[in-house]
mmCIF file of C-alpha atoms in Angstrom:
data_model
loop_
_atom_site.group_PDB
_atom_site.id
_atom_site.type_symbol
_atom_site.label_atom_id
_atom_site.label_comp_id
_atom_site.label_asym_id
_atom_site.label_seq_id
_atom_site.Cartn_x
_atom_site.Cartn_y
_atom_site.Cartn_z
ATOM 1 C CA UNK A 1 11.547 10.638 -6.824
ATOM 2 C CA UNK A 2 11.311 9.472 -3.093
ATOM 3 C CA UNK A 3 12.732 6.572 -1.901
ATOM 4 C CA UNK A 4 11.880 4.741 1.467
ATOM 5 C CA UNK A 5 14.296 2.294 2.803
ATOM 6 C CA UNK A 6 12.670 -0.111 5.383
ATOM 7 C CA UNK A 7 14.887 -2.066 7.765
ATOM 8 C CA UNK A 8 14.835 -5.122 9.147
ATOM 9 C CA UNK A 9 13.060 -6.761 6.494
ATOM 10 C CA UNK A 10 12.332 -9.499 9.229
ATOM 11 C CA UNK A 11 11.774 -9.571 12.962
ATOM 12 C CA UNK A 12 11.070 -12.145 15.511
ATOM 13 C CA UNK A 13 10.249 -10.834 19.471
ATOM 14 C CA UNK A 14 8.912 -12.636 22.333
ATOM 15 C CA UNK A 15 5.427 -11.959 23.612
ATOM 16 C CA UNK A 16 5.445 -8.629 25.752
ATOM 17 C CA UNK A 17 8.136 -7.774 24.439
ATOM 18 C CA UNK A 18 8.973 -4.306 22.461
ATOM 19 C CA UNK A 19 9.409 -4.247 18.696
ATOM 20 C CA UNK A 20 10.960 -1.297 16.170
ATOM 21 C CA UNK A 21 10.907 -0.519 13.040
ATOM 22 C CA UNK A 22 13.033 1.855 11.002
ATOM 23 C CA UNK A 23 12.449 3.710 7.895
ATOM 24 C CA UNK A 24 14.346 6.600 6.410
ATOM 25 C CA UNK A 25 13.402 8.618 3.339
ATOM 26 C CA UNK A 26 14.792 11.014 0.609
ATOM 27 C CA UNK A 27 12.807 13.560 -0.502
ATOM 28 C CA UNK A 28 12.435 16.685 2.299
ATOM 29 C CA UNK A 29 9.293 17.651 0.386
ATOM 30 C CA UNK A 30 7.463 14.655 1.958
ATOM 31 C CA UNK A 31 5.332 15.715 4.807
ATOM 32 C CA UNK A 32 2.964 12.788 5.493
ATOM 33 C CA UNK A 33 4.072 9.225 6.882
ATOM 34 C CA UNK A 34 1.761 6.507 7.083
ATOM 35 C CA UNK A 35 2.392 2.637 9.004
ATOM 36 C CA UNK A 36 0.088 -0.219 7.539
ATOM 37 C CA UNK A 37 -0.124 -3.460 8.730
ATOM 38 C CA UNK A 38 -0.786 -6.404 6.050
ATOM 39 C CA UNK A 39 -1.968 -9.475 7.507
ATOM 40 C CA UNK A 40 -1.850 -12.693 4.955
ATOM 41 C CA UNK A 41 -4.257 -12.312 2.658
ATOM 42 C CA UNK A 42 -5.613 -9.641 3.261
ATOM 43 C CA UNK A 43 -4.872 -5.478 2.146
ATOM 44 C CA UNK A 44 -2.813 -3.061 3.902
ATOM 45 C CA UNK A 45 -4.280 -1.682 6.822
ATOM 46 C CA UNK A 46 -3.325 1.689 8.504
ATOM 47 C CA UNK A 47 -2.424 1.193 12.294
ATOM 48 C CA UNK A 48 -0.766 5.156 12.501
ATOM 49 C CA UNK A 49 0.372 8.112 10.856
ATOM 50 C CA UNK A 50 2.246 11.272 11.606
ATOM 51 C CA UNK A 51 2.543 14.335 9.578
ATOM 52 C CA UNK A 52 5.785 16.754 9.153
ATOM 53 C CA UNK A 53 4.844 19.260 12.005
ATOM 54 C CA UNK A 54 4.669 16.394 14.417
ATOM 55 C CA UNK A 55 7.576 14.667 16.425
ATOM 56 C CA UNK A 56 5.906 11.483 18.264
ATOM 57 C CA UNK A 57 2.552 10.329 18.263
ATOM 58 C CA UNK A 58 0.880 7.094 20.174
ATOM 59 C CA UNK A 59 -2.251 5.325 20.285
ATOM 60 C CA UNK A 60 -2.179 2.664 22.877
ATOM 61 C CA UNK A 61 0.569 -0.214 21.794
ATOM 62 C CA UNK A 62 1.763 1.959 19.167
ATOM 63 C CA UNK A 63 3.580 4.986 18.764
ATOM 64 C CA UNK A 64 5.492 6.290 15.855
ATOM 65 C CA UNK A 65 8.455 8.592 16.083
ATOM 66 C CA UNK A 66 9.900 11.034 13.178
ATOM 67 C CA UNK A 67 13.501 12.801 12.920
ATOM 68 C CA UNK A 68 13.244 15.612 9.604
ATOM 69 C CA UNK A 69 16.208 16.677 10.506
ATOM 70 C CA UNK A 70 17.554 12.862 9.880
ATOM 71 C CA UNK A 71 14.490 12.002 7.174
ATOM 72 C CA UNK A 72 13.882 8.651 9.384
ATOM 73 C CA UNK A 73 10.669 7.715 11.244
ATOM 74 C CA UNK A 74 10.344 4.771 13.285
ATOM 75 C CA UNK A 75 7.169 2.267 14.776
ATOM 76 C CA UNK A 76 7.595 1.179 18.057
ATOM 77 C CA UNK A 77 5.128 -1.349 19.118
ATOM 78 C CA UNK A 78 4.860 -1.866 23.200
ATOM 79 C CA UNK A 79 3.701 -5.581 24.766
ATOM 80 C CA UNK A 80 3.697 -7.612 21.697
ATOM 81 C CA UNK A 81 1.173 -9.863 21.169
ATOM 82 C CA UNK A 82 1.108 -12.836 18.897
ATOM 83 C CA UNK A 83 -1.914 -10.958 16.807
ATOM 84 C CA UNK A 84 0.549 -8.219 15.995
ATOM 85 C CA UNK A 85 2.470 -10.916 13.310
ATOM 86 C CA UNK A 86 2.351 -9.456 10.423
ATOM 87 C CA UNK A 87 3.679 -7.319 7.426
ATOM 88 C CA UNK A 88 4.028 -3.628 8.545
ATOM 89 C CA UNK A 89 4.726 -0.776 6.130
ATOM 90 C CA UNK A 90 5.691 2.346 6.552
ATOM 91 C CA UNK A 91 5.292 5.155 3.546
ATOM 92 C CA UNK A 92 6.083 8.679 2.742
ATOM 93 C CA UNK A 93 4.139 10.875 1.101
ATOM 94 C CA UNK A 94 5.937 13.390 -1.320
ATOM 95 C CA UNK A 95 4.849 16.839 -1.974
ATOM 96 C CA UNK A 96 6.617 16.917 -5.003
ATOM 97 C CA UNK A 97 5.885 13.343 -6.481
ATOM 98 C CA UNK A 98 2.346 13.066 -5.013
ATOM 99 C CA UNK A 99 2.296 9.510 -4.461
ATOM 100 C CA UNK A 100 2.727 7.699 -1.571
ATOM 101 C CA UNK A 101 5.969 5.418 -1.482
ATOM 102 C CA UNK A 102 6.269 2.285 0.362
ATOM 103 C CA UNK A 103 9.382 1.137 1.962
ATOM 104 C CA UNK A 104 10.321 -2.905 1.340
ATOM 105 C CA UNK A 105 8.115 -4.643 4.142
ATOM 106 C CA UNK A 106 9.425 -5.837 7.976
ATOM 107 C CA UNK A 107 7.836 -9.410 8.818
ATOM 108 C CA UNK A 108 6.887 -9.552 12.400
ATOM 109 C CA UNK A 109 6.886 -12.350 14.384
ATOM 110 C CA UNK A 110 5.651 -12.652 18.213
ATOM 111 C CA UNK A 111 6.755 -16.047 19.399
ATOM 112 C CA UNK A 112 4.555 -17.097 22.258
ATOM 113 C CA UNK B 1 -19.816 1.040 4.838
ATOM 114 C CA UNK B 2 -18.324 -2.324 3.361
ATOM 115 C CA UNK B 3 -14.734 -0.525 2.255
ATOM 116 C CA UNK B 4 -13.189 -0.844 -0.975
ATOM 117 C CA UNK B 5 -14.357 -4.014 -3.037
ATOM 118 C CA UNK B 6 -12.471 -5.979 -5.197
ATOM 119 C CA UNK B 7 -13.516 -8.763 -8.009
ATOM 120 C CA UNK B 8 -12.242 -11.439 -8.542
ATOM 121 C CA UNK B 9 -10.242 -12.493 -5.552
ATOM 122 C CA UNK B 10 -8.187 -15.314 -7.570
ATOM 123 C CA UNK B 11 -7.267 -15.428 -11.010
ATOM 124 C CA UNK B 12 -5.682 -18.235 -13.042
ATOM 125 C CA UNK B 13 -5.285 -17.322 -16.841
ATOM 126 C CA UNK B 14 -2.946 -18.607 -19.275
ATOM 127 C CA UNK B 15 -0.345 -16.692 -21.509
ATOM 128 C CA UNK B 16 -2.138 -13.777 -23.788
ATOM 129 C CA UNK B 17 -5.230 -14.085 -22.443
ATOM 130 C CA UNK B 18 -7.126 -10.913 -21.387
ATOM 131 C CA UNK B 19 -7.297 -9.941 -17.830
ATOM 132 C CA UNK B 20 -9.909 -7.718 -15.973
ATOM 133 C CA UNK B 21 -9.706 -6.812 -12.253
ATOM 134 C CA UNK B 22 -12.802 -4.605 -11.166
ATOM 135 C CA UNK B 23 -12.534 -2.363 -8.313
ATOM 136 C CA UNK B 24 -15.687 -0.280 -6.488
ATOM 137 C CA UNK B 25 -14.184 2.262 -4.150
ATOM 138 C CA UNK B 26 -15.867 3.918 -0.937
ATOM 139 C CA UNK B 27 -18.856 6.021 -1.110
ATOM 140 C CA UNK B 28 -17.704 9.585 -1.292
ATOM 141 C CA UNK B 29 -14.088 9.063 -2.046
ATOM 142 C CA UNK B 30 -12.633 11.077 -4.849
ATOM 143 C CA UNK B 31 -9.228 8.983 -5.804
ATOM 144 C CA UNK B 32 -9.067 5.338 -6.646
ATOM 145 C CA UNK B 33 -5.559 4.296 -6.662
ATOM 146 C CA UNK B 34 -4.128 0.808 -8.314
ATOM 147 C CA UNK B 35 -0.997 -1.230 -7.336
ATOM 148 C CA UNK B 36 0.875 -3.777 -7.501
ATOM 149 C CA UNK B 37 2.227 -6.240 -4.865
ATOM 150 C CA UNK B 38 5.184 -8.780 -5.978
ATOM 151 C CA UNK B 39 8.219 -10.630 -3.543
ATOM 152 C CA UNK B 40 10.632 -8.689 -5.865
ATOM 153 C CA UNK B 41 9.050 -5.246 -6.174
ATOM 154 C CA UNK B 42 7.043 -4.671 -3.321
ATOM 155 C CA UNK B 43 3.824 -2.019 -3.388
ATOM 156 C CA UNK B 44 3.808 -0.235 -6.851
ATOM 157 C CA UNK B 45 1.878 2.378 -7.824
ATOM 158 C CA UNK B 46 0.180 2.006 -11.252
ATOM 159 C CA UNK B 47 -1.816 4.564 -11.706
ATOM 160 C CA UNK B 48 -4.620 6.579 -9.852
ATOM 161 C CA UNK B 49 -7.638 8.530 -10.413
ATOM 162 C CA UNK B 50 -9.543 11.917 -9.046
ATOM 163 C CA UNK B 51 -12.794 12.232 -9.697
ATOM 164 C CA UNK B 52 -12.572 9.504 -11.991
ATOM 165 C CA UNK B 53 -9.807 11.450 -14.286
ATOM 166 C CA UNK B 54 -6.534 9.491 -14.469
ATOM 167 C CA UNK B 55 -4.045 12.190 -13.113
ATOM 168 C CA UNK B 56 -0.327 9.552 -12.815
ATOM 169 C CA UNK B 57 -0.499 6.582 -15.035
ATOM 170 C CA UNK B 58 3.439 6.826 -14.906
ATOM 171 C CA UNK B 59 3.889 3.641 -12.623
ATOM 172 C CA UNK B 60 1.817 1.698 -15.545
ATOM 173 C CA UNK B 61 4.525 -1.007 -16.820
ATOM 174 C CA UNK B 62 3.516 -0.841 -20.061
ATOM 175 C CA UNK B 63 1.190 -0.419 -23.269
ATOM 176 C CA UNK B 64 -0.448 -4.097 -22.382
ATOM 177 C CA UNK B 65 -1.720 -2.252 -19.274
ATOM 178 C CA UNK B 66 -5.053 -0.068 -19.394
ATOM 179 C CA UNK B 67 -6.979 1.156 -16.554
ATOM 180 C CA UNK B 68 -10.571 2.831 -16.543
ATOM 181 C CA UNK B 69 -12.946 4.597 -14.325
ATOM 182 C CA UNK B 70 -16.460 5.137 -16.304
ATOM 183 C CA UNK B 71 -17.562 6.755 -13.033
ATOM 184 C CA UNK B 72 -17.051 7.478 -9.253
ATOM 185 C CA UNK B 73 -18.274 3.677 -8.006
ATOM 186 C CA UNK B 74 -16.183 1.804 -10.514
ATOM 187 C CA UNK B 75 -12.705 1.115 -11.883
ATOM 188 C CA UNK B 76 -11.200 -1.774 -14.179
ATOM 189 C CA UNK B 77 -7.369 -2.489 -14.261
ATOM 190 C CA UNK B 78 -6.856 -4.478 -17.649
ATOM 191 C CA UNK B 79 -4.234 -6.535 -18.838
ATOM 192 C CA UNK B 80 -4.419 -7.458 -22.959
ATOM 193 C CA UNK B 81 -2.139 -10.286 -23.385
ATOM 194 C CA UNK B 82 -1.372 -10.881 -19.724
ATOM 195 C CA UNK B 83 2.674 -12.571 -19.670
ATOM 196 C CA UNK B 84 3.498 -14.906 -16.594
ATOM 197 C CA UNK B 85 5.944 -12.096 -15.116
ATOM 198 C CA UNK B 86 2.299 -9.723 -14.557
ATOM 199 C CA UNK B 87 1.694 -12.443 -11.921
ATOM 200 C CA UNK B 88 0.819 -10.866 -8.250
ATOM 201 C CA UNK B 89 -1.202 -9.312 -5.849
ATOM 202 C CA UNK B 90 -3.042 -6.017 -7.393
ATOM 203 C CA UNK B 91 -4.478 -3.894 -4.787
ATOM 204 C CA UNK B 92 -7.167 -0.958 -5.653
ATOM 205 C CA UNK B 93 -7.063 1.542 -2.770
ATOM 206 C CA UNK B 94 -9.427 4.719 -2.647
ATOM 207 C CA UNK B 95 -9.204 8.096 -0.278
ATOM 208 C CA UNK B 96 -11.070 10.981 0.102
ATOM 209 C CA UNK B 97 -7.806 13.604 -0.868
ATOM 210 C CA UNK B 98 -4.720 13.025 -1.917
ATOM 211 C CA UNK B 99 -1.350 13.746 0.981
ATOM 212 C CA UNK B 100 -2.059 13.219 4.173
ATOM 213 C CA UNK B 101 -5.433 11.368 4.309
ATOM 214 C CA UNK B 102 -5.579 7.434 4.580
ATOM 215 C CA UNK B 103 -5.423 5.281 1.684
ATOM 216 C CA UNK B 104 -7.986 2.404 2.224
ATOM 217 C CA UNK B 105 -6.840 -0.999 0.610
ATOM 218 C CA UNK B 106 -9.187 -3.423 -0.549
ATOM 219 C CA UNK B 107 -8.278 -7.418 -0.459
ATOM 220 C CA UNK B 108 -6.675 -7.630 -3.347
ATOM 221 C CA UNK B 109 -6.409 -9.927 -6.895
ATOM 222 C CA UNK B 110 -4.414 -12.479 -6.300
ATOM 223 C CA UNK B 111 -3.680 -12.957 -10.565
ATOM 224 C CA UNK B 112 -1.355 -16.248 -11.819
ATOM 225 C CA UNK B 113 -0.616 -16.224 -15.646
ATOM 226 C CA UNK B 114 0.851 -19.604 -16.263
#
């Protein structure tokens, strides 16, 4: 089945500044790659997604890179603010296993 | 539309006790999907649904785990005897297709089995 590895599991940044997240994944049949952000308490929440026949894509703060070649995909977040703490997500969705797999978590922190 | 409900928020049981966790997903939404949140685990999938048919019940831990979806606006995750390591967070998430379309999470059960 797919696996997603997630790294770092925990990040600290100052406010305004830039913040990345790494994921790689194993299955080439998975063509879908969502980000969710879980604030405490509360469910996962999608903040972006990409599909397989896309290379970048960016809405506002956020933009999400993928490599298929590589199997990674990565969340860049621009201008941190201390509302972007949080637990952020990323997934893949296999073709082949039809589920979506979640990789191990990042804790962000924006210091003020 | 309120998104994807979940009942209760909290539970406290004790050992062998019989857990329910209810779950109404969003108007028009044909899969219902349950997990599991833990420190050691992370996001599980347990099992979901499409048009209220289970279709992957393979991420269910085991026969003391049962989940039901009588019809499209409701779904119950049960747990008959609930053990102290079933403690965690169980999500119920619902989309309108399966692959690339957004999951939508509800709040969560927050369940302790002391």
């Amino acid at each position: 089945g797919e696996n997603v590895e997630q790294h770092p599991s925990t990040l600290s940044v100052q406010e305004g500044d830039s913040a990345v997240i790494k994921c790689t994944y194993s299955d080439s049949a998975s063509n879908y790659f969502p980000w969710y952000k879980q604030e405490l308490g509360k469910g996962p929440q999608l903040i972006i997604d990409i599909r397989s026949n896309v290379g970048e894509k960016k809405d506002q703060r956020i933009a999400v890179t993928l490599n298929k070649t590589a199997k990674h995909f990565s969340l860049h977040i621009t201008e941190t603010q201390p509302e972007d703490s949080a637990v952020y997500f990323c997934a893949a969705f296999s073709g082949s296993a039809r589920q979506l797999t979640f990789g191990s978590g990042t804790q962000l922190t924006v210091l003020p | 539309d309120a998104g994807v409900i979940q009942s209760p928020r909290h539970e406290v049981t004790e050992m062998g006790q019989e857990v329910t966790l209810r779950c109404k997903p969003i108007s028009g939404h044909d899969y219902l999907f349950w997990y599991r949140q833990t420190m050691m685990r992370g996001l599980e999938l347990l099992i979901y649904f499409n048009n209220n048919v289970p279709i992957d019940d393979s991420g269910m831990p085991e026969d003391r785990f049962s989940a039901k979806m009588p019809n499209a606006s409701f779904s119950t995750l049960k747990i008959q005897p609930s053990e102290p390591r079933d403690s965690a967070v169980y999500f119920c998430a619902s989309s309108l297709a399966l692959g690339s379309q957004t999951q939508y999470f509800g709040p969560g059960t927050r369940l302790l089995v002391l």
